[in-house]
Structure formats: C-alpha cells, structure tokens
Tab-separated table of C-alpha atoms and ligand atoms in Angstrom:
chain	number	residue	atom	x	y	z
X	1022	MET	CA	34.193	-7.323	37.691
X	1023	ARG	CA	31.612	-6.716	40.346
X	1024	MET	CA	28.209	-5.739	40.317
X	1025	VAL	CA	27.926	-4.018	43.527
X	1026	ASP	CA	31.216	-1.253	42.549
X	1027	LEU	CA	28.597	-0.768	39.245
X	1028	ILE	CA	25.891	0.134	41.033
X	1029	ALA	CA	28.175	2.334	42.708
X	1030	LYS	CA	29.740	3.534	39.431
X	1031	LYS	CA	25.948	4.666	37.937
X	1032	ARG	CA	24.454	6.303	40.872
X	1033	ASP	CA	27.311	8.410	41.489
X	1034	GLY	CA	26.456	9.358	37.932
X	1035	LYS	CA	29.878	7.831	36.296
X	1036	ILE	CA	29.614	6.474	32.365
X	1037	LEU	CA	29.511	2.696	32.071
X	1038	SER	CA	31.755	1.069	29.476
X	1039	LYS	CA	30.359	-1.279	26.609
X	1040	GLU	CA	32.544	-4.321	28.308
X	1041	GLU	CA	30.720	-3.330	31.714
X	1042	ILE	CA	27.698	-3.389	30.294
X	1043	LYS	CA	28.057	-6.572	28.057
X	1044	TRP	CA	29.195	-8.304	31.406
X	1045	ILE	CA	25.937	-7.385	33.800
X	1046	ILE	CA	23.681	-8.581	30.384
X	1047	ASP	CA	25.169	-11.505	30.016
X	1048	GLU	CA	25.103	-12.655	33.340
X	1049	TYR	CA	22.070	-11.039	34.335
X	1050	THR	CA	20.376	-13.453	31.655
X	1051	ASN	CA	21.797	-16.456	33.501
X	1052	ASN	CA	20.852	-16.200	36.432
X	1053	ARG	CA	24.374	-15.074	38.163
X	1054	ILE	CA	23.301	-11.531	39.378
X	1055	PRO	CA	19.997	-11.708	41.155
X	1056	ASP	CA	17.178	-9.425	41.540
X	1057	TYR	CA	18.355	-6.928	43.759
X	1058	GLN	CA	21.322	-6.056	42.247
X	1059	MET	CA	19.425	-5.464	38.827
X	1060	SER	CA	16.603	-3.482	40.185
X	1061	ALA	CA	19.554	-1.149	42.713
X	1062	LEU	CA	20.918	-0.833	39.228
X	1063	THR	CA	17.836	0.018	37.199
X	1064	MET	CA	16.751	2.358	40.262
X	1065	ALA	CA	20.452	4.104	39.532
X	1066	ILE	CA	19.611	4.119	36.199
X	1067	PHE	CA	16.301	5.963	37.131
X	1068	TYR	CA	17.484	8.420	38.662
X	1069	GLN	CA	21.399	9.520	37.146
X	1070	ASP	CA	20.236	8.715	33.435
X	1071	MET	CA	22.738	7.228	29.938
X	1072	THR	CA	24.364	8.897	27.685
X	1073	ASP	CA	23.377	7.615	23.963
X	1074	GLN	CA	26.403	5.470	23.860
X	1075	GLU	CA	26.108	3.794	27.009
X	1076	ILE	CA	22.076	3.287	25.515
X	1077	THR	CA	23.912	1.537	22.537
X	1078	ASP	CA	25.980	-0.691	24.637
X	1079	LEU	CA	22.817	-1.549	26.597
X	1080	THR	CA	20.735	-2.145	23.477
X	1081	LEU	CA	23.317	-3.531	21.808
X	1082	ALA	CA	23.704	-6.432	24.467
X	1083	MET	CA	20.068	-7.302	24.947
X	1084	ALA	CA	19.565	-8.089	21.494
X	1085	HIS	CA	22.440	-10.567	21.814
X	1086	SER	CA	21.361	-12.330	24.352
X	1087	GLY	CA	19.461	-14.747	23.018
X	1088	GLU	CA	18.452	-15.752	19.521
X	1089	VAL	CA	19.269	-13.280	16.548
X	1090	VAL	CA	16.906	-13.165	13.294
X	1091	ASP	CA	19.344	-13.470	9.758
X	1092	LEU	CA	17.206	-11.502	7.538
X	1093	SER	CA	20.570	-11.617	5.059
X	1094	SER	CA	19.067	-14.286	2.266
X	1095	ILE	CA	16.133	-11.798	1.904
X	1096	GLU	CA	17.725	-8.254	-0.935
X	1097	GLY	CA	16.875	-5.477	-0.112
X	1098	ILE	CA	16.524	-2.801	3.043
X	1099	LYS	CA	14.671	-4.556	5.595
X	1100	VAL	CA	12.745	-1.536	7.513
X	1101	ASP	CA	10.784	-2.255	10.598
X	1102	LYS	CA	8.305	-0.189	12.153
X	1103	HIS	CA	7.566	-0.321	15.877
X	1104	SER	CA	4.761	1.292	17.719
X	1105	THR	CA	4.213	2.116	21.458
X	1106	GLY	CA	1.390	1.569	21.528
X	1107	GLY	CA	-2.087	2.240	20.751
X	1108	VAL	CA	-5.878	2.321	20.639
X	1109	GLY	CA	-7.340	0.729	17.654
X	1110	ASP	CA	-4.292	1.425	15.945
X	1111	THR	CA	-4.562	-0.864	12.777
X	1112	THR	CA	-1.551	0.238	10.800
X	1113	THR	CA	0.184	-2.877	10.988
X	1114	LEU	CA	-2.207	-4.433	8.876
X	1115	ILE	CA	-3.018	-1.796	6.195
X	1116	LEU	CA	1.312	-0.819	5.749
X	1117	ALA	CA	2.631	-4.194	5.750
X	1118	PRO	CA	1.143	-4.621	2.007
X	1119	LEU	CA	1.173	-0.673	1.139
X	1120	VAL	CA	4.884	-0.119	0.654
X	1121	ALA	CA	4.714	-3.828	-0.004
X	1122	SER	CA	3.264	-2.985	-3.067
X	1123	VAL	CA	5.959	-0.258	-3.782
X	1124	GLY	CA	8.912	-3.072	-3.493
X	1125	VAL	CA	10.069	-2.225	0.431
X	1126	PRO	CA	10.763	-6.383	1.202
X	1127	VAL	CA	8.194	-6.903	4.352
X	1128	ALA	CA	8.870	-9.475	6.197
X	1129	LYS	CA	7.265	-8.659	9.899
X	1130	MET	CA	8.095	-10.838	12.625
X	1131	SER	CA	4.510	-9.304	15.105
X	1132	GLY	CA	3.454	-10.635	19.075
X	1133	ARG	CA	0.307	-11.002	20.146
X	1134	GLY	CA	1.087	-9.130	23.556
X	1135	LEU	CA	-1.502	-8.080	26.767
X	1136	GLY	CA	-3.237	-5.402	24.919
X	1137	TYR	CA	-6.808	-3.721	24.797
X	1138	THR	CA	-6.822	-5.790	21.044
X	1139	GLY	CA	-5.116	-8.211	20.289
X	1140	GLY	CA	-1.990	-7.700	18.508
X	1141	THR	CA	-1.665	-8.075	15.536
X	1142	LEU	CA	-1.345	-11.713	14.980
X	1143	ASP	CA	-4.983	-11.911	16.829
X	1144	LYS	CA	-6.172	-8.894	14.276
X	1145	LEU	CA	-4.594	-11.811	10.786
X	1146	GLU	CA	-5.825	-14.140	12.421
X	1147	ALA	CA	-9.145	-13.335	12.358
X	1148	ILE	CA	-9.223	-13.901	9.056
X	1149	PRO	CA	-10.304	-17.062	8.770
X	1150	GLY	CA	-7.889	-19.967	7.408
X	1151	PHE	CA	-4.730	-17.409	7.768
X	1152	LYS	CA	-1.705	-18.857	9.224
X	1153	ILE	CA	0.760	-17.174	11.051
X	1154	GLU	CA	3.084	-19.760	11.679
X	1155	LEU	CA	5.495	-20.637	8.632
X	1156	THR	CA	8.985	-21.580	9.411
X	1157	GLU	CA	11.566	-19.997	8.246
X	1158	GLU	CA	12.259	-21.429	5.423
X	1159	THR	CA	8.874	-20.498	3.623
X	1160	PHE	CA	9.055	-16.901	5.718
X	1161	ILE	CA	11.371	-15.934	4.362
X	1162	ARG	CA	10.922	-17.172	0.497
X	1163	LEU	CA	7.141	-15.619	0.811
X	1164	VAL	CA	9.233	-12.427	1.712
X	1165	ASN	CA	11.053	-12.638	-1.317
X	1166	GLU	CA	8.649	-13.322	-3.877
X	1167	SER	CA	6.461	-11.551	-2.756
X	1168	LYS	CA	7.740	-8.798	-0.898
X	1169	VAL	CA	5.458	-10.033	2.441
X	1170	ALA	CA	4.852	-12.771	5.215
X	1171	VAL	CA	3.790	-11.757	8.577
X	1172	ILE	CA	5.003	-14.594	10.596
X	1173	GLY	CA	4.873	-14.669	15.331
X	1174	GLN	CA	7.952	-14.077	17.255
X	1175	SER	CA	9.847	-16.281	17.246
X	1176	GLY	CA	10.045	-17.448	21.857
X	1177	ASN	CA	13.529	-16.759	22.360
X	1178	LEU	CA	14.360	-12.721	21.132
X	1179	ALA	CA	15.630	-10.511	23.652
X	1180	PRO	CA	15.406	-12.320	26.513
X	1181	ALA	CA	16.945	-10.523	28.599
X	1182	ASP	CA	14.888	-7.746	28.224
X	1183	LYS	CA	11.960	-9.871	29.603
X	1184	LYS	CA	13.735	-10.561	32.480
X	1185	LEU	CA	14.550	-6.653	32.786
X	1186	TYR	CA	11.112	-4.621	31.361
X	1187	ALA	CA	9.334	-7.919	33.969
X	1188	LEU	CA	11.747	-6.638	36.969
X	1189	ARG	CA	11.285	-3.406	35.327
X	1190	ASP	CA	7.227	-3.395	35.982
X	1191	VAL	CA	7.591	-3.810	39.589
X	1192	THR	CA	10.413	-2.221	41.117
X	1193	ALA	CA	8.935	1.849	39.665
X	1194	THR	CA	11.332	1.778	36.925
X	1195	VAL	CA	9.338	1.206	33.727
X	1196	ASP	CA	9.278	5.298	33.316
X	1197	SER	CA	12.755	5.770	32.332
X	1198	ILE	CA	13.932	6.986	29.305
X	1199	PRO	CA	16.999	4.752	28.980
X	1200	LEU	CA	15.676	1.719	29.564
X	1201	ILE	CA	12.419	1.632	27.294
X	1202	ALA	CA	14.765	3.066	24.364
X	1203	SER	CA	16.846	0.106	25.002
X	1204	SER	CA	13.778	-1.823	25.641
X	1205	ILE	CA	12.752	-1.401	22.296
X	1206	MET	CA	15.737	-1.067	20.199
X	1207	SER	CA	17.033	-4.568	21.255
X	1208	LYS	CA	14.145	-6.940	20.026
X	1209	LYS	CA	13.734	-4.629	16.594
X	1210	ILE	CA	17.450	-5.594	15.742
X	1211	ALA	CA	17.405	-9.371	17.277
X	1212	ALA	CA	14.386	-9.370	14.990
X	1213	GLY	CA	16.293	-8.655	12.257
X	1214	ALA	CA	15.410	-5.230	11.387
X	1215	ASP	CA	18.657	-2.915	9.314
X	1216	ALA	CA	16.059	-0.164	9.366
X	1217	ILE	CA	13.429	1.654	11.789
X	1218	VAL	CA	10.281	3.154	12.110
X	1219	LEU	CA	9.106	4.276	15.626
X	1220	ASP	CA	5.263	5.663	15.611
X	1221	VAL	CA	6.095	6.804	19.114
X	1222	THR	CA	2.899	7.780	20.583
X	1223	THR	CA	1.784	10.461	22.778
X	1224	GLY	CA	-1.485	11.564	24.854
X	1225	ASP	CA	-3.791	9.560	26.928
X	1226	GLY	CA	-4.163	5.764	25.406
X	1227	ALA	CA	0.056	5.936	24.612
X	1228	PHE	CA	2.991	5.846	27.445
X	1229	MET	CA	4.531	8.587	27.314
X	1230	LYS	CA	1.971	11.642	28.560
X	1231	ASN	CA	3.003	14.586	27.126
X	1232	ILE	CA	5.072	15.756	24.109
X	1233	GLU	CA	7.933	16.463	25.403
X	1234	ASP	CA	8.714	12.955	27.737
X	1235	ALA	CA	7.342	11.578	23.992
X	1236	LYS	CA	10.176	13.516	21.393
X	1237	ARG	CA	12.905	12.592	23.743
X	1238	LEU	CA	12.115	8.793	24.547
X	1239	ALA	CA	11.879	9.581	20.034
X	1240	LYS	CA	15.263	11.614	19.935
X	1241	THR	CA	16.646	8.876	21.962
X	1242	MET	CA	15.388	6.534	19.338
X	1243	VAL	CA	16.942	7.312	17.108
X	1244	ARG	CA	20.142	8.450	17.662
X	1245	ILE	CA	21.584	5.282	19.164
X	1246	GLY	CA	19.653	3.976	16.360
X	1247	ARG	CA	22.471	5.407	14.338
X	1248	LEU	CA	25.281	4.311	16.299
X	1249	ALA	CA	24.253	0.793	16.491
X	1250	ASN	CA	24.077	1.213	12.266
X	1251	ARG	CA	20.446	0.822	11.870
X	1252	GLN	CA	19.145	4.119	9.835
X	1253	THR	CA	15.862	5.580	12.491
X	1254	MET	CA	13.311	7.936	11.745
X	1255	ALA	CA	10.376	8.887	14.061
X	1256	VAL	CA	6.407	9.916	14.435
X	1257	ILE	CA	4.925	11.908	17.158
X	1258	SER	CA	1.571	10.511	16.786
X	1259	ASP	CA	-1.372	11.653	18.980
X	1260	MET	CA	-3.602	8.828	21.091
X	1261	SER	CA	-5.322	10.663	23.048
X	1262	GLN	CA	-8.033	9.376	20.540
X	1263	PRO	CA	-7.534	6.307	19.202
X	1264	LEU	CA	-7.064	5.678	15.528
X	1265	GLY	CA	-9.667	5.184	13.146
X	1266	GLU	CA	-12.819	3.841	13.685
X	1267	ALA	CA	-12.462	0.333	14.552
X	1268	ILE	CA	-10.929	-1.405	17.753
X	1269	GLY	CA	-11.462	-5.017	17.509
X	1270	ASN	CA	-10.010	-7.263	15.659
X	1271	SER	CA	-11.976	-8.369	12.406
X	1272	LEU	CA	-13.775	-5.131	13.112
X	1273	GLU	CA	-9.978	-3.692	12.470
X	1274	VAL	CA	-9.372	-6.229	9.854
X	1275	VAL	CA	-12.673	-4.534	7.755
X	1276	GLU	CA	-11.061	-1.357	8.346
X	1277	ALA	CA	-7.294	-1.422	6.678
X	1278	ILE	CA	-9.713	-3.483	3.418
X	1279	GLU	CA	-11.341	-0.477	3.147
X	1280	THR	CA	-8.513	1.627	3.836
X	1281	LEU	CA	-6.627	-0.230	1.327
X	1282	GLN	CA	-9.544	0.741	-0.927
X	1283	GLY	CA	-9.811	4.303	-0.779
X	1284	LYS	CA	-12.446	4.359	1.487
X	1285	GLY	CA	-10.430	3.987	5.508
X	1286	PRO	CA	-11.155	6.656	7.982
X	1287	ALA	CA	-8.883	10.000	6.639
X	1288	ASP	CA	-7.033	9.925	9.941
X	1289	LEU	CA	-6.151	5.878	10.081
X	1290	LEU	CA	-4.542	6.538	6.118
X	1291	GLU	CA	-2.365	9.507	6.785
X	1292	MET	CA	-0.603	7.993	9.665
X	1293	CYS	CA	-0.045	4.855	6.828
X	1294	TYR	CA	1.112	7.826	4.402
X	1295	ALA	CA	3.789	9.329	7.069
X	1296	LEU	CA	5.319	5.906	8.088
X	1297	GLY	CA	4.769	4.644	4.863
X	1298	SER	CA	6.300	7.047	3.418
X	1299	GLN	CA	9.099	7.013	5.930
X	1300	MET	CA	10.152	2.650	5.653
X	1301	VAL	CA	10.042	3.242	1.308
X	1302	VAL	CA	13.071	6.437	2.225
X	1303	LEU	CA	15.380	4.264	4.820
X	1304	ALA	CA	14.802	1.102	2.068
X	1305	ASN	CA	16.032	2.773	-0.204
X	1306	LYS	CA	13.147	3.477	-2.816
X	1307	ALA	CA	12.850	6.683	-3.426
X	1308	LYS	CA	14.974	10.104	-2.205
X	1309	THR	CA	12.660	11.337	-0.479
X	1310	VAL	CA	9.415	10.796	1.372
X	1311	GLU	CA	7.330	13.376	-0.948
X	1312	GLN	CA	7.999	11.164	-3.409
X	1313	ALA	CA	8.174	8.184	-1.142
X	1314	ARG	CA	4.320	9.655	-0.506
X	1315	LEU	CA	3.250	10.140	-4.225
X	1316	MET	CA	4.226	6.147	-4.855
X	1317	LEU	CA	2.556	4.917	-1.531
X	1318	GLU	CA	-0.762	7.328	-2.560
X	1319	GLU	CA	-0.299	6.410	-6.305
X	1320	ALA	CA	-0.238	2.349	-5.053
X	1321	LEU	CA	-2.911	3.116	-3.435
X	1322	SER	CA	-5.436	4.499	-6.115
X	1323	SER	CA	-3.743	1.808	-8.483
X	1324	GLY	CA	-5.596	-1.413	-6.545
X	1325	LYS	CA	-2.017	-2.204	-5.702
X	1326	ALA	CA	-1.783	-1.922	-2.709
X	1327	LEU	CA	-5.121	-3.860	-1.984
X	1328	ALA	CA	-4.424	-6.409	-4.620
X	1329	LYS	CA	-0.891	-6.964	-2.290
X	1330	PHE	CA	-3.392	-7.860	0.408
X	1331	ARG	CA	-5.462	-10.138	-0.721
X	1332	GLU	CA	-1.723	-11.890	-2.273
X	1333	MET	CA	-0.781	-12.066	0.999
X	1334	ILE	CA	-3.671	-13.752	2.462
X	1335	GLN	CA	-3.657	-16.700	0.356
X	1336	ASN	CA	0.056	-17.300	0.194
X	1337	GLN	CA	-0.486	-17.734	4.369
X	1338	GLY	CA	-3.153	-19.507	3.872
X	1339	GLY	CA	-6.462	-17.365	4.147
X	1340	ASP	CA	-10.170	-16.957	3.026
X	1341	ASP	CA	-9.304	-13.880	0.489
X	1342	SER	CA	-13.095	-13.706	-0.146
X	1343	VAL	CA	-13.241	-11.087	2.889
X	1344	ILE	CA	-11.913	-9.116	0.775
X	1345	ASP	CA	-14.881	-8.839	-1.076
X	1346	HIS	CA	-17.062	-9.689	1.285
X	1347	PRO	CA	-16.147	-8.425	5.044
X	1348	GLU	CA	-19.412	-9.178	6.538
X	1349	LYS	CA	-17.942	-12.645	6.209
X	1350	ILE	CA	-15.956	-11.439	10.510
X	1351	LEU	CA	-18.095	-9.726	11.209
X	1352	THR	CA	-20.249	-11.973	13.428
X	1353	ALA	CA	-21.664	-10.610	17.026
X	1354	LYS	CA	-24.406	-11.015	17.849
X	1355	TYR	CA	-26.034	-7.924	18.969
X	1356	VAL	CA	-24.944	-4.873	17.020
X	1357	PHE	CA	-26.007	-2.184	18.575
X	1358	ASP	CA	-25.418	2.322	18.772
X	1359	LEU	CA	-25.029	4.230	21.824
X	1360	PRO	CA	-26.960	7.140	21.412
X	1361	ALA	CA	-25.730	10.483	22.507
X	1362	LYS	CA	-27.706	12.075	25.524
X	1363	GLN	CA	-27.443	16.092	24.326
X	1364	SER	CA	-25.884	17.909	21.356
X	1365	GLY	CA	-22.910	19.515	20.492
X	1366	VAL	CA	-19.208	18.632	19.784
X	1367	ILE	CA	-17.737	15.839	21.009
X	1368	THR	CA	-14.006	16.788	22.751
X	1369	LYS	CA	-13.478	13.659	24.378
X	1370	LEU	CA	-13.590	10.529	23.506
X	1371	VAL	CA	-10.636	9.251	26.631
X	1372	ALA	CA	-8.566	6.389	24.348
X	1373	ASN	CA	-7.301	3.630	27.134
X	1374	GLU	CA	-10.652	4.046	28.064
X	1375	LEU	CA	-13.037	3.296	25.639
X	1376	GLY	CA	-10.308	-0.112	24.838
X	1377	ILE	CA	-10.625	-1.519	28.372
X	1378	ALA	CA	-14.584	-1.440	26.825
X	1379	ALA	CA	-13.261	-3.187	24.061
X	1380	MET	CA	-11.598	-5.119	25.465
X	1381	MET	CA	-14.096	-5.495	28.534
X	1382	LEU	CA	-16.586	-7.197	25.807
X	1383	GLY	CA	-14.154	-9.649	25.173
X	1384	ALA	CA	-11.531	-7.791	21.914
X	1385	GLY	CA	-8.537	-8.344	24.260
X	1386	ARG	CA	-6.904	-10.651	26.955
X	1387	LYS	CA	-6.194	-9.716	30.630
X	1388	THR	CA	-4.153	-12.578	31.218
X	1389	LYS	CA	-1.330	-14.452	28.596
X	1390	GLU	CA	-4.470	-17.412	28.570
X	1391	ASP	CA	-7.620	-15.697	27.276
X	1392	ALA	CA	-9.077	-15.702	24.894
X	1393	ILE	CA	-9.792	-13.382	22.563
X	1394	ASP	CA	-13.107	-12.777	20.696
X	1395	PHE	CA	-12.597	-11.740	17.077
X	1396	ALA	CA	-16.274	-10.313	16.305
X	1397	VAL	CA	-16.301	-8.243	18.859
X	1398	GLY	CA	-15.186	-4.193	19.409
X	1399	LEU	CA	-15.916	-0.372	19.186
X	1400	LYS	CA	-17.431	1.391	16.156
X	1401	LEU	CA	-17.180	5.238	15.998
X	1402	CYS	CA	-19.143	7.287	13.957
X	1403	LYS	CA	-17.679	9.986	15.708
X	1404	LYS	CA	-14.371	12.340	15.932
X	1405	VAL	CA	-13.179	14.717	18.438
X	1406	GLY	CA	-14.063	17.948	16.742
X	1407	GLN	CA	-17.398	16.668	14.887
X	1408	SER	CA	-20.922	17.454	15.555
X	1409	ILE	CA	-23.568	15.375	16.744
X	1410	GLU	CA	-26.978	15.331	17.637
X	1411	ALA	CA	-29.006	14.085	20.814
X	1412	GLY	CA	-30.423	10.523	19.809
X	1413	GLU	CA	-27.572	9.676	16.481
X	1414	PRO	CA	-24.925	7.158	17.535
X	1415	ILE	CA	-21.769	8.254	18.547
X	1416	LEU	CA	-20.521	4.873	18.102
X	1417	THR	CA	-21.325	1.219	17.806
X	1418	ILE	CA	-20.634	-1.799	20.229
X	1419	HIS	CA	-20.104	-5.801	19.133
X	1420	SER	CA	-21.369	-7.885	20.805
X	1421	ASN	CA	-21.576	-11.248	21.889
X	1422	GLN	CA	-24.250	-10.602	24.966
X	1423	PRO	CA	-26.694	-8.604	25.400
X	1424	LYS	CA	-27.538	-5.272	25.541
X	1425	GLU	CA	-28.604	-6.094	29.370
X	1426	GLU	CA	-25.302	-8.030	31.022
X	1427	ILE	CA	-22.449	-5.636	28.738
X	1428	GLN	CA	-24.447	-1.857	31.728
X	1429	GLU	CA	-20.953	-1.849	32.819
X	1430	VAL	CA	-19.412	-1.419	28.734
X	1431	ILE	CA	-21.849	1.376	28.386
X	1432	ASP	CA	-21.755	2.877	31.715
X	1433	LEU	CA	-17.518	3.099	30.833
X	1434	LEU	CA	-18.180	4.116	27.839
X	1435	TYR	CA	-20.351	7.104	28.650
X	1436	LYS	CA	-17.656	8.356	30.925
X	1437	ASN	CA	-15.883	8.676	29.222
X	1438	ILE	CA	-17.332	10.416	25.698
X	1439	GLU	CA	-17.880	14.183	26.420
X	1440	ILE	CA	-19.806	16.682	24.438
X	1441	GLY	CA	-19.555	19.388	24.845
X	1442	GLU	CA	-19.923	23.449	23.558
X	1443	ASP	CA	-17.268	23.840	20.980
X	1444	GLY	CA	-14.311	21.401	20.321
X	1445	ALA	CA	-11.724	20.717	17.840
X	1446	GLU	CA	-10.009	18.487	15.961
X	1447	PRO	CA	-6.223	17.482	17.583
X	1448	PRO	CA	-3.505	17.557	15.610
X	1449	LEU	CA	-2.312	13.868	14.486
X	1450	ILE	CA	0.960	14.187	14.395
X	1451	HIS	CA	2.444	16.260	16.288
X	1452	ALA	CA	6.214	16.007	14.898
X	1453	ILE	CA	8.463	13.892	12.781
X	1454	ILE	CA	12.312	13.209	14.025
X	1455	THR	CA	14.893	12.773	11.661
X	1456	GLU	CA	17.726	13.251	12.922
L	1812	URA	N1	7.913	-1.633	25.672
L	1812	URA	C1	8.219	-1.643	25.914
L	1812	URA	O1	9.254	-2.605	24.240
L	1812	URA	N2	9.358	-1.405	27.032
L	1812	URA	C2	9.519	-0.438	27.721
L	1812	URA	O2	10.729	-0.642	28.873
L	1812	URA	C3	8.441	-0.095	26.991
L	1812	URA	C4	7.135	-0.031	26.683
L	1813	CA	CA1	-8.598	1.434	13.540
C-alpha cells in the first residue's frame, strides 16, 4: 500500500477499507508514515467525512495500537463513563461509589490531563493518603471484592491517538466529528470498557459549542459503539455554566461528599442520576432507566452510596475522616466573597472563563509540569436564573494569595458574570441518545 494513494482516495470522497485504515494506523504509530502525509489525510477526512464503518475501523485500529487492558477477570459488565469536558465536573467522584453501591463494577482508569481544575485523579489525591497507583492485581481484587477502584492510566493506552491528537491540534483538524468520535472511543475501548456512557457537553464551557453538533457527535459515538460491540448511550448536557457549585479540587471532593449525603446541588445530583441510571442499565442491573433511577435514589437516601465512598477511600489508603470533617481539606488561607455590584437575576456565569479563573488561583495546570494547589477554587452561591441583591455574594473565592494579589482573577470573574433584569435557569439535559 502507498499512503499517497490512500490520501487521494479519501480526498476524492471514497471509502477506505478496514485493511487500509489498519495499515495507516500501524504505520503511523511506528513512525513509518510522516506527519505531513498524515496531516493531508486528516484534512481530507475533515472535508469528506467518514462512514460509520470507517469510523469504527479507525476506532478499533487506534484502540489496538498499544496496550489493551484486560478486565475479563472482573465479574460483570464493566461500564465506563466519559465526559467530553466540563468545568467543575464532579460527577465521576459521585458516580463511582453511587453505581458501585447497586452492584455495578466500576474499574475506572482516570487521567490527569490539562484542565481548568485537576482531573479525577487530582481530586482524589486531595484526600490525604489516597493512592492512585495500585498494582493491576490489587486493582482487580478491589473491584471484585468492593465493586469500585479508581487508578491512574497506564502510559501506553492508544498511542496512535496520542500522536494523532497532537498532530490535529496543530493542523486545524481537531473539530472533525469522525476524528473526535474515534479518538474518544478508542481510549475507552483500550481501557477495557464493555459498555460506555457518554456525557457530551455543549455550551461555552464545552468542546461542542452548539446542540446540533453535540447531537451529531453523540449519535456517531453511539452507533460506532454498537458496531464495535460496546453498547453505548449518551446524554447531551448543558455546560454554559459550571456544573454544581464547586470548582477546584478539595472543594469538589467536599461537594461530592455533600451530594452523597443528599445535601449537594440539585443540578449535579440530577446529572449523576441521568448518567448513573444509564450505567446501571448497560451493566444489566436494571431493565429500564426509570427502574435504575429508583435504585440509585434508594442507594443515596439509605446512605449506601456514601458508605461505598468511605469504603473506596479506605481501600485505597485514604483518610476517610474527611467525610465527617470536610473542613480538614478546605485549607485555603483566604476565603472571601465576590459581591454583586447590582441587584437582579444572574443571566450568565461563563463556564470556561470561570474555569480559567480557578486555574489562575492554582486549581489547574497550565502546563503538564505545573503543581496543583488542591485547596483553592471557587464556590458559587448563585446560579443562572437566581435573583441576587447588590452586595450579596455571587461566589466565594478560596485563595492562597491575599486579595491584592489576585485582582486579575477578580476582574476576570466580574467580566464573565452577568446580572440582568430577568433570566431563566437553562435546561440541564438537552437530549438522551440511545441509538
Ligand atoms: N477529546 C478527545 O479525547 N479527543 C478528541 O479528539 C477531542 C476531545
Ligand atoms: Ca462542581
């Protein structure tokens, strides 16, 4: 095979075969296809699109370009959850113990990633002692005995995607639905998922800025999941404002604890029920999402889900007294309010900009090498659609620098919070895609 012929084929809108796609990915992973030819191909895909079968073949080829995690010694259907990105997204911390408490095995491999706040791993490390590096043997034993464990991702999952994503990033080919769908699904399959629940976010804080694109991406991933023998469902959720109230690592751990205690923000809890009930159905623990939701509501109100979180923290060496004394990890030196400058209704809390503000306080990484300050972040007092009086706090800032030194953060926050005369709460879930 010659790469130039395959580039021409896609340029002319023809369909690549499974063998051709597999050859391209193998050769590219092993540095036998240069970046300039791969860039030409990704640009051809950007313009010509791919069929569901081509995307599935690309997904599977990338999934098998490195290590594929074998979770077959864990009993039951392993369901993984993936979000296409959000601000203050605390769902994984809540969902892992919540669905495990109704018998769904959660063998979660998480990343750190670059983001406004840390990834799930960073948030868990905000719990003193919590170990995210376990041997594979311990990981599998814990999931079999306790139904839940969360560990750091191994280095060699889907190396083809890593290389291709870096190339897309500098060749203006990130925004291509077949390329995004295969990128996400290849990593889930390499991580050993039997079934996948996707949270496709939309709005300012998300990758997909509008609902139509989010729906197209979700439908594509659900269809290729089926073709690859991984049952897949998706929720299209709103990320125009942050999810929940907390943005920042320790703050989000505390928010997760409060949610599992039934005292969390309503939108975050609703999101967890929506995603969790799909996970329960895909794991074959309930027939319908309605039945699954009732199971999860019972697990939460009876305290079973919180007990599971405690067990997970203990199993992984963490200090579970944070559940009873969350103030232990809220150690920022300064906590001050950001007061409203006028009365009215909150009409905008621009999610990605609030995320950047939290990152500037030290809650996230600007580069891979940065250290995270677990204690800092933002806690919203109001959300879009709620009314506020002048002088009342819109949010509180948890900072390790005095107010004088974070004027830039304060300015950024005011610039991205709007108070108007009237405004409504945005819908949280725009659609649920099951086929
Ligand atoms: N997230 C991914 O993992 N891959 C993409 O291509 C885009 C978002
Ligand atoms: Ca949150």
